[in-house]
């Protein structure tokens, strides 16, 4: 089984480095919080270290017991009882979308889940920093700043990643994840392809091998269990997440699928409750039970869910405000009668 021997420099990683770099940092925070590990002291981070690599070097295992209810043949019930406090939610964005996309999320679903949510971006934003404090993670910041921002004493059970054009229905997410044990290997999301992706795995300077695997598209969001995140260590420590991505010459969400399915022998649990802008969102029904929703508002090609609400399409082109008022009618800015 292939294992990386070192990290990549930016020159060898090419244009993928920026995106993968954010994911390295994002997954580092994930693994830290999922495992109850402790952050490194700043001076121990060597040159070129990524946050994920330094974290995994100090990774410790803290197994939390599964609080499973009595099982019944007539009503099996959830495997685990989960709450918001069991989640680490990572939102990946970029500076140019702070106003265009992120403000909408902060006004809607993040407003009810800020304690569990961290925004990973590629630049500092003083206005946003004042609003959400240490929940804004600048991937270009120093390791010491990131350590202070993400340090946590408790082990969280689930890590979930969404993009800045996703609406996350946390209630439905908890209902879905409660059907699985966080100590088991669970990788859940929605593929964007109808077949496994094909990739060429680099074995040596002259030898390649074709591999096939499923991956959950980052555009619809995906979740990793505590137990599975720990097993990703050999391919996500030091600089190895970037090295693994370069090894198959594919983006970050594909790389997660490659690690889980090809290298660990696991499998993607496909859920139709995750949605990206790549599908026809007008066909989505039963909004209350969906886990993620998305949108595309490109001129003459608008792709959003169809939902009745207090706001017109002109007032609410993404439909996220209308969705939020449907789910949380007690929100202060939602009209009382509609």
PDB file of N, CA and C in Angstrom, residues 97-138:
ATOM      1  N   UNK A  97     -15.664  35.877  -1.496  1.00  0.00           N
ATOM      2  CA  UNK A  97     -17.038  35.470  -1.230  1.00  0.00           C
ATOM      3  C   UNK A  97     -17.513  35.806   0.183  1.00  0.00           C
ATOM      4  N   UNK A  98     -16.694  36.526   0.949  1.00  0.00           N
ATOM      5  CA  UNK A  98     -17.093  36.858   2.312  1.00  0.00           C
ATOM      6  C   UNK A  98     -18.404  37.642   2.336  1.00  0.00           C
ATOM      7  N   UNK A  99     -18.527  38.629   1.484  1.00  0.00           N
ATOM      8  CA  UNK A  99     -19.751  39.430   1.450  1.00  0.00           C
ATOM      9  C   UNK A  99     -20.822  38.762   0.592  1.00  0.00           C
ATOM     10  N   UNK A 100     -20.417  38.207  -0.528  1.00  0.00           N
ATOM     11  CA  UNK A 100     -21.375  37.678  -1.492  1.00  0.00           C
ATOM     12  C   UNK A 100     -22.082  36.427  -0.992  1.00  0.00           C
ATOM     13  N   UNK A 101     -21.371  35.545  -0.294  1.00  0.00           N
ATOM     14  CA  UNK A 101     -21.948  34.273   0.135  1.00  0.00           C
ATOM     15  C   UNK A 101     -22.002  34.106   1.652  1.00  0.00           C
ATOM     16  N   UNK A 102     -20.907  34.415   2.320  1.00  0.00           N
ATOM     17  CA  UNK A 102     -20.795  34.090   3.737  1.00  0.00           C
ATOM     18  C   UNK A 102     -21.752  34.893   4.602  1.00  0.00           C
ATOM     19  N   UNK A 103     -21.981  36.145   4.255  1.00  0.00           N
ATOM     20  CA  UNK A 103     -22.915  36.960   5.031  1.00  0.00           C
ATOM     21  C   UNK A 103     -24.282  36.300   5.108  1.00  0.00           C
ATOM     22  N   UNK A 104     -24.702  35.691   4.004  1.00  0.00           N
ATOM     23  CA  UNK A 104     -26.002  35.017   3.963  1.00  0.00           C
ATOM     24  C   UNK A 104     -26.035  33.829   4.926  1.00  0.00           C
ATOM     25  N   UNK A 105     -24.957  33.064   4.991  1.00  0.00           N
ATOM     26  CA  UNK A 105     -24.899  31.917   5.898  1.00  0.00           C
ATOM     27  C   UNK A 105     -24.897  32.365   7.353  1.00  0.00           C
ATOM     28  N   UNK A 106     -24.169  33.453   7.630  1.00  0.00           N
ATOM     29  CA  UNK A 106     -24.122  33.968   8.994  1.00  0.00           C
ATOM     30  C   UNK A 106     -25.486  34.475   9.443  1.00  0.00           C
ATOM     31  N   UNK A 107     -26.243  34.982   8.507  1.00  0.00           N
ATOM     32  CA  UNK A 107     -27.576  35.481   8.817  1.00  0.00           C
ATOM     33  C   UNK A 107     -28.580  34.352   8.998  1.00  0.00           C
ATOM     34  N   UNK A 108     -28.310  33.213   8.348  1.00  0.00           N
ATOM     35  CA  UNK A 108     -29.269  32.106   8.393  1.00  0.00           C
ATOM     36  C   UNK A 108     -28.764  30.975   9.281  1.00  0.00           C
ATOM     37  N   UNK A 109     -28.313  29.856   8.703  1.00  0.00           N
ATOM     38  CA  UNK A 109     -28.094  28.665   9.520  1.00  0.00           C
ATOM     39  C   UNK A 109     -26.936  28.780  10.496  1.00  0.00           C
ATOM     40  N   UNK A 110     -25.877  29.518  10.139  1.00  0.00           N
ATOM     41  CA  UNK A 110     -24.749  29.633  11.073  1.00  0.00           C
ATOM     42  C   UNK A 110     -25.170  30.385  12.325  1.00  0.00           C
ATOM     43  N   UNK A 111     -26.130  31.299  12.210  1.00  0.00           N
ATOM     44  CA  UNK A 111     -26.558  32.083  13.376  1.00  0.00           C
ATOM     45  C   UNK A 111     -27.045  31.201  14.512  1.00  0.00           C
ATOM     46  N   UNK A 112     -27.524  30.017  14.208  1.00  0.00           N
ATOM     47  CA  UNK A 112     -28.012  29.086  15.228  1.00  0.00           C
ATOM     48  C   UNK A 112     -26.993  28.006  15.579  1.00  0.00           C
ATOM     49  N   UNK A 113     -25.839  28.037  14.926  1.00  0.00           N
ATOM     50  CA  UNK A 113     -24.852  26.966  15.140  1.00  0.00           C
ATOM     51  C   UNK A 113     -23.425  27.504  15.186  1.00  0.00           C
ATOM     52  N   UNK A 114     -23.259  28.745  15.620  1.00  0.00           N
ATOM     53  CA  UNK A 114     -21.933  29.358  15.575  1.00  0.00           C
ATOM     54  C   UNK A 114     -20.927  28.642  16.462  1.00  0.00           C
ATOM     55  N   UNK A 115     -21.359  28.137  17.606  1.00  0.00           N
ATOM     56  CA  UNK A 115     -20.418  27.474  18.507  1.00  0.00           C
ATOM     57  C   UNK A 115     -19.801  26.235  17.878  1.00  0.00           C
ATOM     58  N   UNK A 116     -20.507  25.610  16.945  1.00  0.00           N
ATOM     59  CA  UNK A 116     -20.022  24.391  16.310  1.00  0.00           C
ATOM     60  C   UNK A 116     -19.346  24.653  14.952  1.00  0.00           C
ATOM     61  N   UNK A 117     -19.399  25.890  14.477  1.00  0.00           N
ATOM     62  CA  UNK A 117     -18.999  26.192  13.110  1.00  0.00           C
ATOM     63  C   UNK A 117     -17.722  27.015  13.042  1.00  0.00           C
ATOM     64  N   UNK A 118     -16.813  26.603  12.167  1.00  0.00           N
ATOM     65  CA  UNK A 118     -15.583  27.341  11.902  1.00  0.00           C
ATOM     66  C   UNK A 118     -15.501  27.636  10.411  1.00  0.00           C
ATOM     67  N   UNK A 119     -15.160  28.872  10.097  1.00  0.00           N
ATOM     68  CA  UNK A 119     -15.053  29.315   8.710  1.00  0.00           C
ATOM     69  C   UNK A 119     -13.585  29.346   8.320  1.00  0.00           C
ATOM     70  N   UNK A 120     -13.219  28.574   7.312  1.00  0.00           N
ATOM     71  CA  UNK A 120     -11.841  28.502   6.828  1.00  0.00           C
ATOM     72  C   UNK A 120     -11.727  29.332   5.557  1.00  0.00           C
ATOM     73  N   UNK A 121     -10.849  30.325   5.577  1.00  0.00           N
ATOM     74  CA  UNK A 121     -10.707  31.206   4.433  1.00  0.00           C
ATOM     75  C   UNK A 121      -9.233  31.469   4.167  1.00  0.00           C
ATOM     76  N   UNK A 122      -8.947  32.215   3.108  1.00  0.00           N
ATOM     77  CA  UNK A 122      -7.566  32.398   2.677  1.00  0.00           C
ATOM     78  C   UNK A 122      -7.020  33.798   2.945  1.00  0.00           C
ATOM     79  N   UNK A 123      -7.716  34.581   3.746  1.00  0.00           N
ATOM     80  CA  UNK A 123      -7.216  35.916   4.045  1.00  0.00           C
ATOM     81  C   UNK A 123      -7.913  36.509   5.249  1.00  0.00           C
ATOM     82  N   UNK A 124      -7.286  37.512   5.835  1.00  0.00           N
ATOM     83  CA  UNK A 124      -7.845  38.141   7.024  1.00  0.00           C
ATOM     84  C   UNK A 124      -8.951  39.119   6.639  1.00  0.00           C
ATOM     85  N   UNK A 125      -9.950  39.233   7.490  1.00  0.00           N
ATOM     86  CA  UNK A 125     -11.088  40.113   7.275  1.00  0.00           C
ATOM     87  C   UNK A 125     -11.462  40.682   8.638  1.00  0.00           C
ATOM     88  N   UNK A 126     -11.118  41.943   8.881  1.00  0.00           N
ATOM     89  CA  UNK A 126     -11.325  42.533  10.198  1.00  0.00           C
ATOM     90  C   UNK A 126     -12.804  42.593  10.576  1.00  0.00           C
ATOM     91  N   UNK A 127     -13.655  42.906   9.597  1.00  0.00           N
ATOM     92  CA  UNK A 127     -15.080  42.985   9.881  1.00  0.00           C
ATOM     93  C   UNK A 127     -15.633  41.623  10.286  1.00  0.00           C
ATOM     94  N   UNK A 128     -15.244  40.612   9.543  1.00  0.00           N
ATOM     95  CA  UNK A 128     -15.698  39.259   9.843  1.00  0.00           C
ATOM     96  C   UNK A 128     -15.098  38.762  11.148  1.00  0.00           C
ATOM     97  N   UNK A 129     -13.865  39.127  11.412  1.00  0.00           N
ATOM     98  CA  UNK A 129     -13.215  38.733  12.654  1.00  0.00           C
ATOM     99  C   UNK A 129     -13.961  39.292  13.864  1.00  0.00           C
ATOM    100  N   UNK A 130     -14.395  40.530  13.773  1.00  0.00           N
ATOM    101  CA  UNK A 130     -15.143  41.133  14.878  1.00  0.00           C
ATOM    102  C   UNK A 130     -16.472  40.421  15.093  1.00  0.00           C
ATOM    103  N   UNK A 131     -17.011  39.896  14.029  1.00  0.00           N
ATOM    104  CA  UNK A 131     -18.331  39.270  14.110  1.00  0.00           C
ATOM    105  C   UNK A 131     -18.287  37.863  14.679  1.00  0.00           C
ATOM    106  N   UNK A 132     -17.297  37.056  14.258  1.00  0.00           N
ATOM    107  CA  UNK A 132     -17.282  35.655  14.699  1.00  0.00           C
ATOM    108  C   UNK A 132     -16.015  35.271  15.454  1.00  0.00           C
ATOM    109  N   UNK A 133     -15.114  36.211  15.652  1.00  0.00           N
ATOM    110  CA  UNK A 133     -13.935  35.969  16.482  1.00  0.00           C
ATOM    111  C   UNK A 133     -13.067  34.820  16.009  1.00  0.00           C
ATOM    112  N   UNK A 134     -12.718  33.937  16.933  1.00  0.00           N
ATOM    113  CA  UNK A 134     -11.820  32.827  16.625  1.00  0.00           C
ATOM    114  C   UNK A 134     -12.466  31.737  15.789  1.00  0.00           C
ATOM    115  N   UNK A 135     -13.701  31.908  15.424  1.00  0.00           N
ATOM    116  CA  UNK A 135     -14.342  30.941  14.531  1.00  0.00           C
ATOM    117  C   UNK A 135     -14.012  31.241  13.075  1.00  0.00           C
ATOM    118  N   UNK A 136     -13.277  32.315  12.844  1.00  0.00           N
ATOM    119  CA  UNK A 136     -12.720  32.592  11.518  1.00  0.00           C
ATOM    120  C   UNK A 136     -11.289  32.094  11.505  1.00  0.00           C
ATOM    121  N   UNK A 137     -10.994  31.140  10.626  1.00  0.00           N
ATOM    122  CA  UNK A 137      -9.657  30.550  10.550  1.00  0.00           C
ATOM    123  C   UNK A 137      -8.997  30.986   9.250  1.00  0.00           C
ATOM    124  N   UNK A 138      -7.976  31.820   9.381  1.00  0.00           N
ATOM    125  CA  UNK A 138      -7.222  32.302   8.231  1.00  0.00           C
ATOM    126  C   UNK A 138      -6.132  31.290   7.910  1.00  0.00           C
TER     127      UNK A 138
END
